[in-house]
Short mmCIF file of C-alpha atoms in Angstrom, two decimals:
data_model
loop_
_atom_site.label_atom_id
_atom_site.label_comp_id
_atom_site.label_asym_id
_atom_site.label_seq_id
_atom_site.Cartn_x
_atom_site.Cartn_y
_atom_site.Cartn_z
CA MET O 245 54.58 27.36 13.56
CA ILE O 246 51.82 30.30 13.79
CA THR O 247 51.52 32.02 10.35
CA ASN O 248 50.82 35.68 10.23
CA LYS O 249 47.18 34.87 9.26
CA LYS O 250 46.63 32.79 12.25
CA PHE O 251 48.39 35.33 14.69
CA GLY O 252 46.25 38.06 13.37
CA ILE O 253 43.17 35.95 13.97
CA ILE O 254 44.16 34.87 17.33
CA VAL O 255 45.06 38.64 18.44
CA ALA O 256 41.65 39.65 17.18
CA LEU O 257 39.79 36.85 19.10
CA ILE O 258 41.79 37.59 22.42
CA SER O 259 41.04 41.47 21.82
CA ALA O 260 37.26 40.54 21.55
CA VAL O 261 37.26 38.65 24.79
CA ILE O 262 39.14 41.34 26.53
CA ALA O 263 36.81 43.95 25.26
CA PHE O 264 33.82 42.03 26.29
CA TYR O 265 35.21 41.75 29.91
CA ILE O 266 36.14 45.22 30.13
CA ASN O 267 32.85 46.27 29.24
CA LYS O 268 31.30 43.97 31.63
CA SER O 269 33.37 45.25 34.35
CA LEU O 270 32.43 48.91 33.56
CA ASP O 271 28.83 48.22 33.41
CA ARG O 272 29.18 46.34 36.91
CA PHE O 273 30.67 49.30 38.49
CA GLU O 274 28.25 51.72 36.93
CA LEU O 275 31.00 53.47 35.04
CA PHE O 276 30.71 54.89 31.46
CA SER O 277 31.32 52.28 28.67
CA PRO O 278 31.62 53.15 24.76
CA GLY O 279 30.55 49.49 24.43
CA SER O 280 32.58 46.04 23.60
CA ALA O 281 32.72 46.81 19.87
CA THR O 282 34.22 50.22 20.35
CA ILE O 283 36.66 48.89 22.99
CA ALA O 284 37.69 46.07 20.70
CA PHE O 285 38.37 48.51 17.91
CA LEU O 286 40.57 50.53 20.38
CA ILE O 287 42.34 47.38 21.43
CA GLY O 288 43.01 46.53 17.78
CA ILE O 289 44.62 49.91 17.15
CA THR O 290 46.75 49.49 20.28
CA CYS O 291 47.73 46.18 19.06
CA SER O 292 48.79 47.55 15.46
CA ILE O 293 51.09 50.05 17.32
CA PHE O 294 52.97 47.38 19.25
CA MET O 295 52.68 44.26 17.21
CA LYS O 296 53.73 43.46 13.44
CA GLY O 297 52.31 40.75 11.18
CA LEU O 298 48.52 41.53 12.08
CA ASP O 299 47.43 42.70 8.63
CA GLU O 300 47.02 39.08 7.08
CA GLY O 301 44.68 37.83 9.81
CA GLY O 302 42.91 41.16 9.99
CA LYS O 303 42.00 41.06 6.22
CA TRP O 304 40.77 37.38 6.85
CA CYS O 305 38.46 38.46 9.44
CA THR O 306 37.12 41.44 7.73
CA LYS O 307 36.53 39.55 4.56
CA ASN O 308 34.94 36.37 5.98
CA LEU O 309 33.25 37.95 9.29
CA MET O 310 31.78 41.16 7.93
CA PRO O 311 29.22 39.48 5.29
CA ILE O 312 27.95 37.27 8.11
CA ILE O 313 27.79 40.14 10.42
CA ILE O 314 25.68 42.08 7.86
CA VAL O 315 23.07 39.13 7.63
CA PHE O 316 22.71 39.14 11.41
CA LEU O 317 22.23 43.01 11.50
CA GLY O 318 19.21 42.46 9.57
CA PHE O 319 17.55 40.68 12.38
CA GLY O 320 17.95 43.78 14.73
CA LEU O 321 15.82 45.77 12.16
CA ASN O 322 12.16 46.08 12.96
CA LEU O 323 10.68 47.69 9.83
CA LYS O 324 7.32 48.55 11.81
CA LEU O 325 9.40 51.19 13.63
CA LEU O 326 9.15 53.48 10.49
CA THR O 327 5.34 53.76 11.12
CA GLN O 328 5.46 53.78 15.13
CA PRO O 329 3.07 56.35 16.51
CA GLU O 330 5.34 57.42 19.43
CA ILE O 331 7.70 58.79 16.74
CA GLY O 332 5.35 60.87 15.14
CA LEU O 333 5.51 63.26 12.31
CA LEU O 334 8.08 65.36 14.15
CA GLY O 335 10.32 62.39 14.74
CA MET O 336 10.16 61.14 11.27
CA THR O 337 11.01 64.63 9.91
CA THR O 338 14.05 64.89 12.00
CA VAL O 339 15.02 61.28 10.89
CA PHE O 340 14.89 62.15 7.21
CA PHE O 341 16.51 65.49 7.66
CA THR O 342 19.31 63.61 9.39
CA VAL O 343 19.72 61.27 6.49
CA ILE O 344 19.65 63.91 3.83
CA ILE O 345 21.93 66.38 5.51
CA CYS O 346 24.69 63.71 6.35
CA PHE O 347 24.83 62.28 2.84
CA SER O 348 24.53 65.53 1.14
CA ILE O 349 27.42 67.31 3.34
CA SER O 350 29.60 64.25 3.08
CA TYR O 351 29.17 64.12 -0.60
CA ILE O 352 29.90 67.87 -1.14
CA LEU O 353 32.71 68.17 1.25
CA GLY O 354 34.22 65.00 0.16
CA LYS O 355 34.53 66.37 -3.29
CA ILE O 356 36.04 69.62 -1.98
CA PHE O 357 38.68 67.86 0.23
CA LYS O 358 39.34 65.11 -2.51
CA ILE O 359 38.24 62.23 -0.19
CA GLU O 360 37.46 58.92 -1.85
CA LEU O 361 33.92 58.81 -2.75
CA THR O 362 33.41 55.45 -0.83
CA THR O 363 34.87 57.06 2.26
CA SER O 364 32.48 59.94 2.23
CA ILE O 365 29.37 57.64 1.81
CA ALA O 366 30.45 55.40 4.65
CA LEU O 367 30.99 58.84 6.79
CA GLY O 368 27.45 59.79 5.73
CA ALA O 369 26.08 56.41 6.67
CA GLY O 370 27.72 56.33 9.95
CA GLY O 371 26.28 59.60 10.91
CA ALA O 372 22.97 59.23 9.42
CA ILE O 373 22.00 55.72 10.28
CA CYS O 374 23.67 53.94 13.23
CA GLY O 375 27.51 54.54 13.70
CA ASN O 376 29.61 51.30 13.48
CA SER O 377 27.03 49.07 12.33
CA ALA O 378 26.27 51.17 9.39
CA VAL O 379 29.81 51.50 8.25
CA VAL O 380 30.33 47.87 8.87
CA ALA O 381 27.00 47.06 6.88
CA ILE O 382 28.08 49.13 3.77
CA ALA O 383 31.86 48.74 3.61
CA PRO O 384 31.89 45.49 1.47
CA SER O 385 29.28 46.82 -0.91
CA LEU O 386 31.46 49.91 -1.47
CA LYS O 387 34.60 47.74 -1.79
CA MET O 388 36.35 50.02 0.84
CA LYS O 389 39.96 49.58 1.73
CA GLU O 390 40.59 48.33 5.40
CA GLU O 391 42.56 51.56 6.35
CA ASN O 392 39.59 53.75 5.14
CA ILE O 393 37.04 51.75 7.04
CA ALA O 394 39.26 52.00 10.25
CA MET O 395 39.52 55.75 9.65
CA VAL O 396 35.95 56.44 9.24
CA LEU O 397 35.08 54.22 12.41
CA ALA O 398 37.54 56.24 14.46
CA VAL O 399 35.99 59.54 13.55
CA ILE O 400 32.37 58.24 14.03
CA ASN O 401 33.32 56.93 17.49
CA LEU O 402 34.95 60.23 18.58
CA LEU O 403 31.87 62.25 17.46
CA CYS O 404 29.48 59.85 18.99
CA LEU O 405 31.03 60.11 22.30
CA ALA O 406 30.84 63.97 22.21
CA THR O 407 26.99 63.94 21.00
CA PHE O 408 26.35 61.32 23.73
CA ILE O 409 27.81 63.55 26.52
CA LEU O 410 26.68 66.94 25.22
CA ILE O 411 23.11 66.64 24.08
CA PRO O 412 21.44 65.75 27.54
CA ILE O 413 23.50 68.72 29.03
CA ILE O 414 22.52 71.19 26.26
CA ALA O 415 18.80 69.92 26.37
CA ILE O 416 18.58 70.69 30.01
CA GLU O 417 20.08 74.16 29.64
CA LEU O 418 17.74 75.06 26.74
CA GLY O 419 14.62 73.93 28.84
CA MET O 420 13.69 71.23 26.41
CA ASN O 421 10.91 68.78 27.60
CA GLN O 422 11.62 64.96 27.64
CA ILE O 423 9.74 64.48 24.27
CA GLU O 424 11.69 67.19 22.67
CA ALA O 425 15.10 66.09 23.98
CA GLY O 426 14.25 62.40 23.31
CA ILE O 427 13.59 63.20 19.67
CA TRP O 428 16.76 65.34 19.37
CA ALA O 429 18.95 62.60 21.11
CA GLY O 430 17.53 59.83 18.78
CA SER O 431 17.89 62.09 15.72
CA VAL O 432 21.54 62.90 16.29
CA ILE O 433 23.64 60.55 18.14
CA HIS O 434 25.38 58.09 16.08
CA ALA O 435 25.26 54.64 17.92
CA VAL O 436 22.24 52.79 19.37
CA PRO O 437 23.97 52.07 22.92
CA GLN O 438 24.89 55.73 23.22
CA THR O 439 21.43 56.92 22.08
CA ILE O 440 19.76 54.71 24.72
CA ALA O 441 22.22 55.81 27.56
CA SER O 442 21.67 59.71 26.60
CA GLY O 443 17.92 59.04 26.74
CA GLU O 444 17.98 57.38 30.11
CA ALA O 445 19.96 60.62 31.19
CA ILE O 446 17.02 62.64 29.85
CA GLY O 447 14.30 60.88 31.77
CA ASP O 448 11.87 57.75 31.31
CA GLU O 449 9.90 59.36 28.58
CA GLY O 450 13.04 60.60 26.87
CA LEU O 451 14.40 57.19 26.79
CA ILE O 452 11.45 55.64 25.00
CA ILE O 453 11.47 58.51 22.45
CA ALA O 454 15.13 58.60 21.82
CA THR O 455 15.24 54.91 21.36
CA ALA O 456 12.14 54.91 19.13
CA VAL O 457 13.46 57.53 16.86
CA LYS O 458 17.09 56.21 16.71
CA LEU O 459 15.85 52.63 15.89
CA SER O 460 13.74 54.14 12.94
CA ARG O 461 17.12 55.52 11.58
CA VAL O 462 18.57 52.05 11.96
CA ALA O 463 15.55 50.59 10.07
CA LEU O 464 16.65 52.84 7.06
CA LEU O 465 19.56 50.38 6.56
CA ILE O 466 17.00 48.33 4.60
CA VAL O 467 17.12 51.21 1.89
CA VAL O 468 20.95 52.28 2.38
CA VAL O 469 22.58 48.83 1.91
CA PRO O 470 21.08 47.89 -1.50
CA VAL O 471 21.72 51.51 -2.75
CA CYS O 472 25.34 51.06 -1.64
CA VAL O 473 25.54 47.88 -3.64
CA TYR O 474 24.46 49.82 -6.78
CA LEU O 475 26.88 52.56 -5.87
CA GLY O 476 29.85 50.24 -5.11
CA ASN O 477 29.36 48.36 -8.31
CA LYS O 478 29.09 51.56 -10.30
CA ILE O 479 32.35 53.17 -8.86
CA HIS O 480 34.18 49.93 -9.26
CA ASN O 481 33.06 49.53 -12.92
CA GLU O 482 34.25 52.99 -13.72
CA GLU O 483 37.70 52.48 -12.03
CA GLU O 484 38.15 49.23 -13.92
CA ASN O 485 36.49 50.40 -17.12
CA ILE O 486 33.93 47.59 -16.87
CA GLN O 487 30.62 47.88 -18.49
CA ASN O 488 27.22 46.59 -17.28
CA LYS O 489 28.74 44.41 -14.69
CA ILE O 490 26.50 44.38 -11.55
CA LYS O 491 27.48 42.07 -8.74
CA ILE O 492 24.98 41.53 -5.98
CA PRO O 493 26.88 40.00 -2.85
CA TYR O 494 25.12 36.95 -1.16
CA PHE O 495 24.78 39.10 2.18
CA ILE O 496 22.49 41.56 0.64
CA PRO O 497 19.44 39.34 0.02
CA GLY O 498 20.47 37.59 3.25
CA PHE O 499 20.23 40.96 4.96
CA LEU O 500 16.77 41.86 3.45
CA ILE O 501 15.50 38.32 4.24
CA SER O 502 16.56 38.50 7.85
CA ALA O 503 14.99 41.95 8.37
CA ILE O 504 11.65 40.86 7.04
CA MET O 505 11.72 37.53 8.95
CA SER O 506 12.54 39.20 12.19
CA THR O 507 9.82 41.80 11.61
CA TRP O 508 6.93 39.67 10.84
CA PHE O 509 7.75 35.90 11.16
CA LEU O 510 10.18 34.86 13.67
CA PRO O 511 9.53 34.46 17.48
CA GLU O 512 11.44 37.26 19.67
CA SER O 513 13.46 34.56 21.33
CA MET O 514 14.88 33.38 18.09
CA VAL O 515 15.55 36.97 16.88
CA SER O 516 17.41 37.85 20.26
CA PHE O 517 19.45 34.86 19.63
CA PHE O 518 20.56 35.94 16.22
CA ILE O 519 21.02 39.45 17.32
CA GLU O 520 23.56 38.27 20.14
CA LEU O 521 25.37 35.99 17.81
CA GLY O 522 25.93 38.80 15.37
CA LYS O 523 26.99 41.16 18.15
CA TYR O 524 29.64 38.64 19.49
CA LEU O 525 30.92 38.23 15.86
CA LEU O 526 31.16 41.95 15.69
CA PHE O 527 33.76 42.26 18.58
CA PRO O 528 36.82 40.36 16.78
CA MET O 529 36.04 42.08 13.36
CA MET O 530 36.15 45.50 15.04
CA ALA O 531 39.49 44.55 16.62
CA ALA O 532 40.63 43.42 13.18
CA VAL O 533 39.58 46.59 11.51
CA GLY O 534 41.70 48.38 14.26
CA PHE O 535 44.88 46.71 12.87
CA PHE O 536 44.64 48.83 9.85
CA ILE O 537 44.94 52.34 11.59
CA ASN O 538 48.32 53.39 10.43
CA LEU O 539 49.04 56.78 12.18
CA GLU O 540 51.65 57.83 9.51
CA ASN O 541 49.62 56.88 6.46
CA ILE O 542 46.21 58.42 7.40
CA LYS O 543 47.50 61.64 9.11
CA SER O 544 46.73 63.97 6.07
CA SER O 545 43.48 62.34 5.20
CA ALA O 546 42.15 61.83 8.91
CA LYS O 547 41.96 65.63 9.22
CA SER O 548 39.91 66.09 6.25
CA VAL O 549 37.53 63.20 7.13
CA PHE O 550 37.30 64.39 10.82
CA LEU O 551 36.34 67.93 9.76
CA ILE O 552 33.72 66.50 7.36
CA GLY O 553 32.41 64.30 10.41
CA LEU O 554 32.43 67.34 12.73
CA ILE O 555 30.55 69.55 10.01
CA ILE O 556 28.11 66.81 9.53
CA THR O 557 27.49 66.30 13.25
CA ILE O 558 27.10 70.09 13.97
CA SER O 559 24.85 70.56 11.08
CA MET O 560 22.33 67.70 11.98
CA SER O 561 22.43 68.80 15.52
CA LEU O 562 21.63 72.40 15.02
CA GLY O 563 19.30 71.57 12.02
CA ASN O 564 17.11 69.19 14.04
CA LEU O 565 17.17 71.42 17.19
CA LEU O 566 15.70 74.17 14.68
CA ILE O 567 13.12 71.79 13.40
CA ILE O 568 11.99 70.67 17.07
CA LYS O 569 11.73 74.22 18.06
CA LEU O 570 9.72 75.32 15.09
CA PHE O 571 7.49 72.30 14.77
#
């Protein structure tokens, strides 16, 4: 007899395989694809609507896969990018502006709309750093509820799609050169694959610049993840009325070590293998997170979370555009 836990795990794995092949098929026919992870997330949401008994398996996947994925995410960080000359002072200015504006607005508006602090932080990280990967990387440290993770991911993916489509079009209309447009795309679009695709639409030079700026944002995870461990412990201790109890999850030193190893010590072939392995583990985990989208339970909160995400995205888009034009 298949238990609820096994059933949920099996559905997550099948969803991951289906998502992988859908993404592959879309790429083969040169059609737009949001990526296997996002497709898996959408399949997970669909499964939660039509199937019962997925929660237990979904919780197992998020609890056991997420820490491993975070360690593998570290291999995708090249810390040298933070000083890469192609990015330049303008690129780094937009990167730091993006981080400051995302976290500031998410915190302030989260207070106004009475959103849980952990949800506000995750929303800021998703916008400021690298979309799905950032949310997944910090969620365990913040001790987020599965339904809140799912809600933030849904908002981030929707806004990422909008910026991915609109930024190249607006850049052309504004007469921006490829360097300016590349910096704008790299500093605003939430996820790495969509940033690369958007840069490609801008042009060869735009692609290089957009990718470099975006990956410099991703490298900031090396700072954001440990900070979220501290915040998660602080929030948890206050809620539980616990004094001076700081827990450092094993995946945090693992994440830091993997980033350092991939930047300075490991051969590129080994780094690529670990990145691919982490990516494939991400697919069933994203499907499992999708199981926790409950349309009835999140209706009221989702509106506020989406509004905050929208304001963050518009603010960093207009702010970075202004910086680029004035620089």
